[in-house]
Amino acid sequence: IERVSIYRRPPKGGHSRGVADYRARRMADESGAVFQHGVASGDPLTDRVMLWTRVTGGTDAPVPVEWAVSRDPELDDLVASGQVEANANGDWTVHVDADGLEPETHYYYQFTALGSSSPIARTRTLPDTTDHVRFAMVSCAKFNAGFFNAYARIAARHDLNFLLHLGDYIYEASNTPPKTQTPGADIGRPFEPLTECVTLDDYRTRYSQYHRDPDVQLLHLSHAIIPTLDDHEFADGAWRQGATEHKPEYGTWADRKANAFRAREEWLPVRRPDPADPSRVWRSVALGALADVFLIDARTRRDEPVGGEGMNDPTRTALGPEQRGWLLDSLDRSKASWRILANPSVMGRTWSADLPEEVRPGLTKVKLLNDDGQGPDFDQWDGYPAERELLLDHIADNGMDNVVVLSGDVHVSLVLELHHNKDEPVAPEFVTPSLTSQNLDDKMKWPRHSGDSEAIAVRAQELLPDWQWADLDSHGYVVVDVVPDQIRVEFWHLDTVLERTPNEELASSWVVERGSGRAARVS
């Protein structure tokens, strides 16, 4: 618990000078046109990390790109280097799986092409043995809804091993969306393209826009990213064979989904879990003996979301049989101190027939109830109750008292307890707020933390047995601090996303003691 006191201090020794130096060199280089999309790193392991950039300004011919990895930000102590090729087939993006690295070590890297050098960025490998890991988690970055202030705040931290991204890295939506979706804010950040993303070029253009954002670039300069996905990487309400917002005139869903997967793989620093399957996202990440992180895909393999009695069909699945089998087996085989489930959508119950009518419209606005306010939002795990109970039963029946669920998607901050047979707590769940996507005050046009908003949160906590705490208004991110016997979770909130601002606050802190299955609030 005392470690929070060092969160805002720069690191001691050479890294403090080095970080300042490479950021200063970045400012000198960012006027260049060749690497206008910046650089990024991701999917770190103990001995390797995926490095990424994109080359702009070449001809139709392939472009040779040199890369280098060093222990120091001056790139004087090189540990790896080589040359790869950017070409039109990969949208001029470059991926380097830099291996032969040491565990839990900071490295610096740079690309060179067409006579120009990229910014020098920092990354970090995972530990092979450790008793402490700290990472941030985020979700839901809607470009036309706000500025990515949370990315800038995360980039400024020197205390993180990596960033866990729980999905909606991009939004595929139109700048003039249908009534079923929330329009953007009037802040001069329209989507590119203005229309909904359907073709491969559409998705590539949208990723390009995101990667030109200065806060996105700053984030990737500072930390490796470990991402899963949500529906907006594809289309709103995506499922195995379609999406709520996919229309026949767009062509086949199979083609659109393939376009989205291809652009995602091109534009993110990711490594395929299965080289033969470009659509597989689920995988596990080992943090030494301290924790196993299980990243799941609860969108592209699921059955179609349905309401009413149909959602109670015991054969319905959010994961798909193959992924579910992998997850249950992986949970069984884990010997780590903690089992952490990185889950894109809310797993806890957000519906009760006892909810009074006056709170239902607000909860409906933030996708915690169905559109009519008379039932659960079946787009979340509430719409797949049989499979959720199967998973919770498996955890409880096998005595897994070290499971923590980390979730996103609904744009609000939540702390929940997942119950076995609605009585026994099985695991706590922490839901990160959105980076920018509209939450309750945005949608209702209320001041942040208005009395109406807070009253809805309080009543929901009183009547929903899973709920321990809620903030329905704030944007931001979550920091997760893991030691063998305890996980501390901190909600960091921003004062606004409608303008660029450095202001943030520690809104709420929670501790999970291993073996408790509960989250305890820290004053």
PDB file of C-alpha atoms in Angstrom, residues 172-173 196-199 203 234-236 243 245-247 250-261:
ATOM      1  CA  GLU A 172     -15.356   2.217 -36.591  1.00  0.00           C
ATOM      2  CA  ALA A 173     -18.387   4.535 -36.366  1.00  0.00           C
ATOM      3  CA  GLU A 196     -18.444   4.078 -41.048  1.00  0.00           C
ATOM      4  CA  CYS A 197     -15.483   1.778 -41.638  1.00  0.00           C
ATOM      5  CA  VAL A 198     -16.327  -1.174 -43.879  1.00  0.00           C
ATOM      6  CA  THR A 199     -13.526  -1.682 -46.413  1.00  0.00           C
ATOM      7  CA  TYR A 203     -10.124   0.651 -41.344  1.00  0.00           C
ATOM      8  CA  PHE A 234     -15.152  -4.273 -36.107  1.00  0.00           C
ATOM      9  CA  ALA A 235     -18.712  -2.900 -35.812  1.00  0.00           C
ATOM     10  CA  ASP A 236     -21.074  -2.025 -32.990  1.00  0.00           C
ATOM     11  CA  ALA A 243     -23.201  -7.102 -36.023  1.00  0.00           C
ATOM     12  CA  GLU A 245     -24.899  -2.079 -37.146  1.00  0.00           C
ATOM     13  CA  HIS A 246     -23.836  -4.177 -40.142  1.00  0.00           C
ATOM     14  CA  LYS A 247     -26.157  -3.581 -43.104  1.00  0.00           C
ATOM     15  CA  TYR A 250     -22.008  -3.126 -46.766  1.00  0.00           C
ATOM     16  CA  GLY A 251     -21.350  -6.543 -48.301  1.00  0.00           C
ATOM     17  CA  THR A 252     -20.714  -9.769 -46.401  1.00  0.00           C
ATOM     18  CA  TRP A 253     -19.877  -9.757 -42.708  1.00  0.00           C
ATOM     19  CA  ALA A 254     -17.090 -12.266 -43.328  1.00  0.00           C
ATOM     20  CA  ASP A 255     -15.329  -9.813 -45.652  1.00  0.00           C
ATOM     21  CA  ARG A 256     -15.797  -6.877 -43.279  1.00  0.00           C
ATOM     22  CA  LYS A 257     -14.540  -8.844 -40.288  1.00  0.00           C
ATOM     23  CA  ALA A 258     -11.499 -10.000 -42.257  1.00  0.00           C
ATOM     24  CA  ASN A 259     -10.776  -6.388 -43.255  1.00  0.00           C
ATOM     25  CA  ALA A 260     -10.949  -5.277 -39.620  1.00  0.00           C
ATOM     26  CA  PHE A 261      -8.701  -8.099 -38.391  1.00  0.00           C
TER      27      PHE A 261
END
